[in-house]
Amino acid sequence: MHGRRRQQEREPTQDELQQAKQRVDRYRALNTHVMDLKATSVFTNDALDATKRLLEQNTELHTVWNYRRTIFTSLDEWQCQDTRQEMLDGELKFLLGIITKNIKSYWMWNHRMWALSSLPRPEWQRELGLVAKLLALDARNYHGWDYRRFVVAQLKDAATDKHEVDTQEFAFTTEQINHDCANHSAWHNRSKLLPEILAQRDEDGQLEVLQTENDLILNAIYTDPDDQNAWLYYDWLLDIQKSDEDRSRLLRNKIAAIRELLELEEDSKRPLVELVSAYAELERLQSGSVSEPEKKECLETLRRLESIDPYRVGRYTDMSRTLSKQWALGA
Amino acid sequence: MTMFGTNQLLVDKHVEFIQNLDKKQDGLEYWMTEHLRVSGIYWGLVALFLLDRPQALDHEQIISYVRGCQNADGGFGGHTHHDSHLLYTMSSVQILSMLNALDQIDGKKVTKYVLSLQQTNKQTNGQTTVCGDVWGEHDTRFAFIAMAVLSFFNTQDQLDTNGIVEYIRGAMNYDGGFGSKPGGESHAAQVYTCVAALAVAGRLDVVDRDRLSGWLAERQLLCGGMNGRPQKLEDVCYAWWVGSALDILRRRHWISAEKLVEFVVSAQDEKGGIADRPGDVADVYHTCFGIAGLSLVRYPGLNEVDPVYCMPRSVVRRLGLHKWQDNVPESWSQ
């Protein structure tokens, strides 16, 4: 359904038509066979095998995944810890074999989670290693990151030192970011861990962590000033500061960084938008902290942005109107 | 340059495309998508209703088929004899309401099924999850579906709305967007489901309107199309996921409607149907959401779509479900 290019049309040959019909007939026969078994509540190893052959061809058949799980839990081998371990280890191997072709299949990932959660002796560390490999192939894979968070939650549950799990996971995001500071998924994950890391430290420790974080995000901003995510993360760091004084200080730092960037490229959209929002926030925190020339500069910047970034002209005119009213300036 | 000239939606071709979907039984694809047939019908029907050609498919046949997809537990499967799931329960209820046949099913049974998937006894941080089916996957999509489905039968106050709202709040991220569950990365489709859910719940106060509107507006790329999150490719379906969320936030004007229309129109297949992007194979999913996206920006000749329910506004009004609009904060409409 996604990303398939249209091919040049030509009439299929008789041979091709025959082959296509055979593929359809084979698939339909297998599907009917499995659904018949399910309808008659057959829970045997043969049925298990039939579901496997069908799911290998189509991982989206969630009804068949459901049936497969029901067969597993109905078999005698399920009742004994050791044979259950064996069955599910085999299941994990099967899933590993089809994972790269079906990396976006919700049902397949759900089944994997079920298999691990049902294991007498799940190896969560090994799972972590597996996900790390997958993310190395596709650093933004949604399902991969969701699954990683699931695995980490299990590790944390079983761990005696839960802080250590958070610390290691935080270090993983640092690694990802150092490899590519535009990895939004890594920054996102980091944003969920940072509060936990901060909670572990005393006041001085927290200041240290936040300073490091500030340096890290500024580095990302300088590396790619157009990366919208870096600015959003910076704003979030502002949000979690303890005092308005800290926020104002960081806003002034932000403005200084923007001015440096604008010297390199004066029509740079992102820094220009951020300039206006930084001043707006500064004035909101403390009325009178932004000068009249600075306010006029904001409105002029918004007018420039209407030409620089015309698709979003509606946003800039809204911002102009709002700020003009708030600051009691002529439009 | 598009090959269609400016703003040329091939209405007749798309109607034909949708009518022919059930005839493509020689292809493997038809059979491999059997498990979501009910959703396929929903997508086709929405497109037809918005194109103002609602009679292009046989209503009685569809109603009969959809009723056949209801299971003993009260839920609906994606096809006959397929296990119940909220995704297909939602599509089924939407289809029946568009065809004015909602009274042909027992709303109490459907309500009971949906309530059975609500996990009230597993609250963490005051959050109540809703599972997609008995196998336990939870996702903000299911939270939305639970609220939406029950609103059709006016039984939504049987849900733990406060707990569900907390779950959705927990899925909000630093960029103002929402993920699939608390901890999940922001994604435009999840933004739609969360914002729509909050609209139904009357809790749009939870949303960081400015931050989220800004994030959504940035989904529009130079080609006019939208992506689902930063750095990703444009895709026609985001005309809906992004457009509907912006509409609810009353910020539709923060993107270029003209450029979006150009993009969606250029993704049409001249033989009928709309693809994810120009030059790709068309499918009914992208046909539905492409047309819904065009309806949101008031493309001429299309019926208006409701941004919460993704159904014609006329149907939503008939069911009395348009009252979510009363819950939009007053300051947003200025």
XYZ file of C-alpha atoms in Angstrom, chain A residues 51-265:
215
model
C -0.613 -21.361 10.728
C 3.146 -20.888 10.404
C 3.084 -21.482 6.649
C 0.234 -19.007 6.271
C 1.743 -16.322 8.514
C 5.059 -16.547 6.662
C 3.150 -15.344 3.616
C 1.010 -12.769 5.388
C 1.928 -11.424 8.824
C -1.142 -9.194 8.906
C -3.572 -12.030 9.672
C -4.116 -11.146 13.310
C -6.892 -13.759 13.647
C -4.363 -16.418 12.683
C -1.791 -15.087 15.192
C -4.561 -15.311 17.830
C -5.306 -18.884 16.792
C -1.600 -19.785 16.842
C -1.292 -18.514 20.423
C -4.373 -20.490 21.417
C -2.888 -23.660 19.928
C 0.351 -23.117 21.858
C -1.408 -22.745 25.164
C -3.624 -25.768 24.485
C -0.786 -28.189 23.754
C 0.443 -30.514 26.512
C 4.009 -29.208 26.105
C 2.822 -25.821 27.324
C 2.175 -27.166 30.788
C 5.791 -28.017 31.499
C 8.295 -25.167 31.997
C 11.121 -26.742 30.009
C 9.103 -27.705 26.942
C 7.341 -24.356 27.023
C 10.727 -22.641 27.035
C 11.731 -24.753 24.035
C 8.529 -24.007 22.114
C 8.826 -20.287 22.639
C 12.553 -20.152 21.886
C 11.621 -21.748 18.572
C 8.897 -19.172 18.121
C 11.340 -16.325 18.661
C 13.644 -17.824 16.026
C 10.722 -18.033 13.617
C 9.860 -14.382 14.236
C 13.469 -13.321 13.833
C 13.464 -14.963 10.427
C 10.560 -12.851 9.202
C 11.321 -9.603 11.032
C 13.256 -7.696 8.367
C 10.563 -8.259 5.747
C 7.807 -7.222 8.127
C 9.366 -4.632 10.377
C 6.230 -2.485 10.422
C 3.794 -5.253 11.319
C 2.022 -4.442 14.608
C 0.694 -8.009 14.850
C 4.106 -9.576 14.527
C 5.558 -7.335 17.234
C 2.577 -8.061 19.495
C 3.189 -11.767 19.043
C 6.843 -11.366 19.927
C 5.894 -9.520 23.105
C 3.464 -12.297 23.968
C 6.143 -14.950 23.387
C 8.639 -13.182 25.640
C 6.081 -12.479 28.320
C 5.106 -16.169 28.341
C 8.669 -17.495 28.581
C 9.615 -19.077 31.907
C 13.143 -17.672 31.415
C 13.008 -14.639 29.091
C 16.339 -13.155 28.065
C 15.530 -9.477 28.092
C 19.178 -8.446 27.671
C 19.393 -10.451 24.487
C 16.240 -8.746 23.254
C 17.858 -5.404 23.934
C 20.773 -6.466 21.769
C 18.403 -7.502 18.994
C 16.588 -4.169 19.017
C 19.906 -2.301 19.022
C 20.831 -4.183 15.819
C 17.488 -3.310 14.227
C 17.831 0.338 15.146
C 21.324 0.330 13.656
C 19.646 -0.564 10.342
C 16.844 1.973 10.737
C 17.405 4.477 13.501
C 13.921 5.983 13.250
C 11.916 2.762 13.230
C 8.825 3.448 15.266
C 8.086 -0.149 16.181
C 11.710 -0.755 17.094
C 11.762 2.077 19.609
C 8.352 1.136 21.059
C 9.604 -2.411 21.441
C 12.838 -1.200 23.029
C 10.840 0.728 25.626
C 8.799 -2.422 26.320
C 11.980 -4.466 26.837
C 13.574 -1.824 29.041
C 10.402 -1.686 31.164
C 10.690 -5.446 31.704
C 14.369 -5.156 32.594
C 13.575 -2.383 35.022
C 10.823 -4.470 36.589
C 13.176 -7.383 37.188
C 16.169 -5.245 38.219
C 17.323 -4.714 41.782
C 18.907 -1.417 40.779
C 16.271 0.302 38.632
C 18.269 3.531 38.432
C 21.050 1.635 36.686
C 18.655 0.552 33.928
C 17.647 4.180 33.335
C 21.280 5.292 33.356
C 22.265 2.679 30.788
C 19.335 3.522 28.567
C 20.188 7.204 28.845
C 23.736 6.345 27.775
C 22.301 4.453 24.775
C 20.520 7.605 23.622
C 23.750 9.589 24.089
C 25.503 7.070 21.847
C 22.775 7.379 19.207
C 22.887 11.173 19.332
C 26.672 11.318 19.138
C 26.407 9.110 16.077
C 23.734 11.330 14.535
C 22.470 14.394 16.391
C 19.478 14.533 14.030
C 18.097 11.256 15.391
C 14.785 12.536 16.689
C 13.727 9.148 18.015
C 16.789 9.102 20.254
C 16.090 12.635 21.512
C 12.489 11.678 22.151
C 13.498 8.647 24.181
C 15.987 10.806 26.027
C 13.238 13.257 26.959
C 11.435 10.429 28.758
C 14.549 9.366 30.641
C 15.930 12.760 31.645
C 13.355 13.347 34.411
C 14.308 9.953 35.920
C 18.013 10.805 35.729
C 17.397 14.176 37.369
C 15.321 12.584 40.130
C 18.343 10.456 41.062
C 20.578 13.476 41.697
C 20.812 16.136 44.363
C 20.479 19.828 43.473
C 24.112 20.241 42.365
C 23.957 17.020 40.402
C 20.818 18.215 38.657
C 22.462 21.480 37.618
C 25.357 19.478 36.197
C 23.049 17.193 34.220
C 21.069 20.132 32.841
C 24.230 21.987 31.843
C 25.484 18.936 29.929
C 22.077 18.637 28.302
C 22.131 22.287 27.329
C 25.564 21.886 25.712
C 24.438 18.771 23.858
C 21.347 20.403 22.379
C 23.190 23.588 21.448
C 25.644 21.423 19.571
C 22.746 19.870 17.648
C 21.377 23.336 16.893
C 24.703 24.581 15.565
C 25.157 21.404 13.519
C 21.822 21.889 11.781
C 19.977 25.129 12.534
C 17.055 23.942 10.391
C 16.395 20.905 12.572
C 13.060 21.820 14.139
C 13.338 19.065 16.716
C 16.505 20.471 18.294
C 14.767 23.782 19.020
C 11.728 22.003 20.465
C 13.991 20.041 22.795
C 15.708 23.249 23.847
C 12.334 24.804 24.666
C 11.445 21.747 26.712
C 14.683 22.114 28.701
C 13.478 25.629 29.436
C 10.171 24.224 30.662
C 11.834 21.910 33.164
C 14.041 24.612 34.700
C 13.314 25.302 38.333
C 12.951 29.038 38.226
C 11.941 31.850 35.897
C 15.402 33.350 36.391
C 16.935 30.177 34.943
C 14.436 30.272 32.097
C 15.162 33.892 31.278
C 18.889 33.214 31.359
C 18.495 30.296 28.928
C 16.267 32.388 26.680
C 18.968 35.060 26.500
C 21.482 32.301 25.626
C 19.108 31.067 22.949
C 18.809 34.538 21.463
C 22.598 34.930 21.458
C 22.999 31.617 19.642
C 20.342 32.637 17.108
C 22.129 35.935 16.440
C 25.339 34.029 15.742
C 23.516 31.740 13.329
C 21.800 34.643 11.575
C 25.178 36.232 10.971
C 26.091 33.186 8.918
C 22.758 33.152 7.102
